[in-house]
Every structure is written in C-alpha cells, then in structure tokens.
Amino acid sequence: MTVNRAVVTARLATMHDLLGYLRSRVDVSDHELRADLERRLAVERALCQLVDQAVDINAHLAVRVVGRSPQTQRESFELAMRAGFLPASLATALAPSVGLRNLLVHEYAEIDLARVAGSIAVAVRDYSAYVAEVSRALAQAATDSP
C-alpha cells in the first residue's frame, strides 16, 4: 500500500499550528498554569493533540509501509521508525510523550503542573523535529516513486 500524502500532510499542518501556539507559551510557569485555568486547558489540549496527531500519522505509516497496526500509542513511534520516517533516536525521545498525554486525558493521578510547563519546550523541540523528519521522508518517498 502507498502512503496517503494528503492525510499525512493535513495532520502535519495541524501539528505545525499546534507547535506555533506552544512556542508562544514556552516560558509559561506552573504558577501561571495554576492561576489561569483557560491557559492551562489550552496548553494541555495542545500537548495532547500534538501527540494524537503524531500517533495517527504513525499508525497510517505503519499500516501502509510496515503492514501492521501498532498495538499501543508508544509502539507507533517505533513502527514509524521502521517505516523509515523517523530516526531511532527521535522515536525513542518521543514515545514517552504518550505518558503525559494519557495522564492529561485520563487524569488517573494528580497532574504536576511543573511537569506540564516543563514539557512545553521539550514538545516544541521534539515535535518540530518530528514534523521536519516526516516531511522530509514523505518528500523523499515521492521522488523515489516511479
């Protein structure tokens, strides 16, 4: 099966927008998140959506290139690497972001706002690299096709 470029490109565009929002919040503190519920919810939502978009892209790539669906969201990063769209180091760096996403979505433990605030810069760095790598690999795949 071939990769549906339109699907992947649309999700990358959404990630680009989310990264723009998070870049503007990279210096937010846990105190600011605690004091401003609207800001906190927006940051949490952007972080969750960033992970969700990447996992959806990864699952698409896994099915289309590797031939199987990931069993977990974390595994989706490994399969995107196996599909040739991510370097191993980036896949390894991104996989733990699923844990924060799950905590924010399911709230099965108290949310540490210092961890949330600290994760913004990491998410911007790592997911910017993700967008760049997937875009590069997608462009390369297009030039390699007959």
Short mmCIF file of C-alpha atoms in Angstrom, two decimals:
data_model
loop_
_atom_site.label_atom_id
_atom_site.label_comp_id
_atom_site.label_asym_id
_atom_site.label_seq_id
_atom_site.Cartn_x
_atom_site.Cartn_y
_atom_site.Cartn_z
CA MET A 1 0.00 0.00 0.00
CA THR A 2 1.11 3.54 -0.57
CA VAL A 3 1.11 6.36 1.92
CA ASN A 4 -1.81 8.76 1.55
CA ARG A 5 0.16 12.01 1.29
CA ALA A 6 -2.94 14.18 1.74
CA VAL A 7 -3.77 12.55 5.08
CA VAL A 8 -0.22 12.87 6.40
CA THR A 9 0.23 16.42 5.09
CA ALA A 10 -3.03 17.61 6.68
CA ARG A 11 -2.00 16.20 10.06
CA LEU A 12 1.47 17.74 9.75
CA ALA A 13 -0.17 21.12 9.06
CA THR A 14 -2.25 20.76 12.22
CA MET A 15 0.91 19.89 14.15
CA HIS A 16 2.63 22.97 12.72
CA ASP A 17 -0.21 25.15 14.04
CA LEU A 18 -0.10 23.49 17.46
CA LEU A 19 3.66 23.99 17.62
CA GLY A 20 3.18 27.68 16.82
CA TYR A 21 0.78 28.01 19.73
CA LEU A 22 3.10 26.14 22.11
CA ARG A 23 6.12 28.22 21.01
CA SER A 24 4.25 31.29 22.25
CA ARG A 25 3.76 29.56 25.64
CA VAL A 26 7.22 28.04 26.06
CA ASP A 27 8.07 30.28 29.04
CA VAL A 28 4.85 29.70 30.97
CA SER A 29 5.35 28.59 34.57
CA ASP A 30 3.44 26.11 36.67
CA HIS A 31 2.23 29.08 38.76
CA GLU A 32 0.76 30.73 35.67
CA LEU A 33 -0.94 27.49 34.67
CA ARG A 34 -2.38 27.14 38.17
CA ALA A 35 -3.63 30.75 38.19
CA ASP A 36 -5.11 30.77 34.68
CA LEU A 37 -7.39 27.82 34.01
CA GLU A 38 -8.02 28.85 30.41
CA ARG A 39 -4.28 28.95 29.64
CA ARG A 40 -3.75 25.64 31.43
CA LEU A 41 -6.51 23.91 29.50
CA ALA A 42 -5.28 25.34 26.19
CA VAL A 43 -1.70 24.19 26.83
CA GLU A 44 -2.84 20.74 27.94
CA ARG A 45 -5.10 20.39 24.90
CA ALA A 46 -2.33 21.47 22.52
CA LEU A 47 0.09 18.96 24.05
CA CYS A 48 -2.48 16.15 23.82
CA GLN A 49 -3.41 16.99 20.25
CA LEU A 50 0.24 17.08 19.21
CA VAL A 51 0.70 13.52 20.46
CA ASP A 52 -2.61 12.38 18.95
CA GLN A 53 -1.75 13.79 15.52
CA ALA A 54 1.66 12.10 15.56
CA VAL A 55 0.21 8.77 16.70
CA ASP A 56 -2.37 8.94 13.91
CA ILE A 57 0.36 9.65 11.35
CA ASN A 58 2.48 6.84 12.79
CA ALA A 59 -0.41 4.37 12.62
CA HIS A 60 -1.08 5.33 9.00
CA LEU A 61 2.59 4.87 8.10
CA ALA A 62 2.78 1.58 10.00
CA VAL A 63 -0.18 0.09 8.16
CA ARG A 64 0.79 1.43 4.75
CA VAL A 65 4.54 0.74 4.88
CA VAL A 66 5.20 -1.89 7.56
CA GLY A 67 1.94 -3.73 7.04
CA ARG A 68 0.61 -3.77 10.58
CA SER A 69 -1.12 -1.54 13.10
CA PRO A 70 0.64 -0.50 16.29
CA GLN A 71 -0.67 -2.22 19.42
CA THR A 72 -0.02 0.87 21.56
CA GLN A 73 0.48 4.56 21.01
CA ARG A 74 4.08 4.24 22.16
CA GLU A 75 4.71 1.43 19.68
CA SER A 76 3.50 3.69 16.87
CA PHE A 77 6.75 5.67 17.13
CA GLU A 78 8.83 2.51 16.75
CA LEU A 79 6.80 1.48 13.70
CA ALA A 80 7.17 4.94 12.13
CA MET A 81 10.92 4.47 12.59
CA ARG A 82 10.76 1.02 10.99
CA ALA A 83 8.80 2.54 8.11
CA GLY A 84 11.76 4.88 7.51
CA PHE A 85 10.06 8.09 8.58
CA LEU A 86 11.85 8.71 11.90
CA PRO A 87 15.40 8.18 13.14
CA ALA A 88 15.58 5.77 16.08
CA SER A 89 16.78 8.48 18.47
CA LEU A 90 13.76 10.67 17.75
CA ALA A 91 11.30 7.77 18.00
CA THR A 92 12.81 6.91 21.39
CA ALA A 93 12.65 10.54 22.55
CA LEU A 94 9.01 10.98 21.51
CA ALA A 95 7.50 7.73 22.81
CA PRO A 96 7.36 8.88 26.47
CA SER A 97 5.20 11.88 25.50
CA VAL A 98 2.34 9.39 25.27
CA GLY A 99 2.53 9.00 29.05
CA LEU A 100 1.95 12.70 29.71
CA ARG A 101 -0.83 12.73 27.12
CA ASN A 102 -2.54 9.82 28.87
CA LEU A 103 -2.23 11.48 32.27
CA LEU A 104 -3.74 14.71 30.92
CA VAL A 105 -6.59 12.91 29.16
CA HIS A 106 -7.49 10.34 31.82
CA GLU A 107 -6.40 12.21 34.98
CA TYR A 108 -5.70 8.96 36.84
CA ALA A 109 -3.20 10.82 39.03
CA GLU A 110 -2.71 14.39 40.14
CA ILE A 111 -1.33 16.49 37.31
CA ASP A 112 2.03 18.05 38.13
CA LEU A 113 1.81 21.49 36.54
CA ALA A 114 5.58 21.96 36.79
CA ARG A 115 5.92 18.86 34.60
CA VAL A 116 3.34 20.23 32.16
CA ALA A 117 5.10 23.60 31.97
CA GLY A 118 8.48 21.91 31.53
CA SER A 119 7.19 19.66 28.80
CA ILE A 120 6.26 22.56 26.52
CA ALA A 121 9.83 23.33 25.40
CA VAL A 122 10.60 19.61 25.02
CA ALA A 123 7.46 19.09 22.94
CA VAL A 124 8.28 22.07 20.74
CA ARG A 125 11.82 20.79 20.16
CA ASP A 126 10.99 17.13 19.61
CA TYR A 127 7.76 17.51 17.68
CA SER A 128 9.30 20.20 15.45
CA ALA A 129 11.93 17.59 14.62
CA TYR A 130 9.14 15.05 14.05
CA VAL A 131 7.36 17.34 11.56
CA ALA A 132 10.65 18.00 9.76
CA GLU A 133 11.62 14.31 9.59
CA VAL A 134 8.23 13.06 8.42
CA SER A 135 8.02 15.88 5.85
CA ARG A 136 11.50 15.05 4.58
CA ALA A 137 10.77 11.32 4.35
CA LEU A 138 7.45 11.99 2.64
CA ALA A 139 9.16 14.19 0.05
CA GLN A 140 11.88 11.58 -0.43
CA ALA A 141 9.28 8.84 -0.91
CA ALA A 142 7.59 10.96 -3.58
CA THR A 143 10.84 11.35 -5.53
CA ASP A 144 11.63 7.63 -5.19
CA SER A 145 8.27 6.55 -6.67
CA PRO A 146 8.11 5.87 -10.39
#
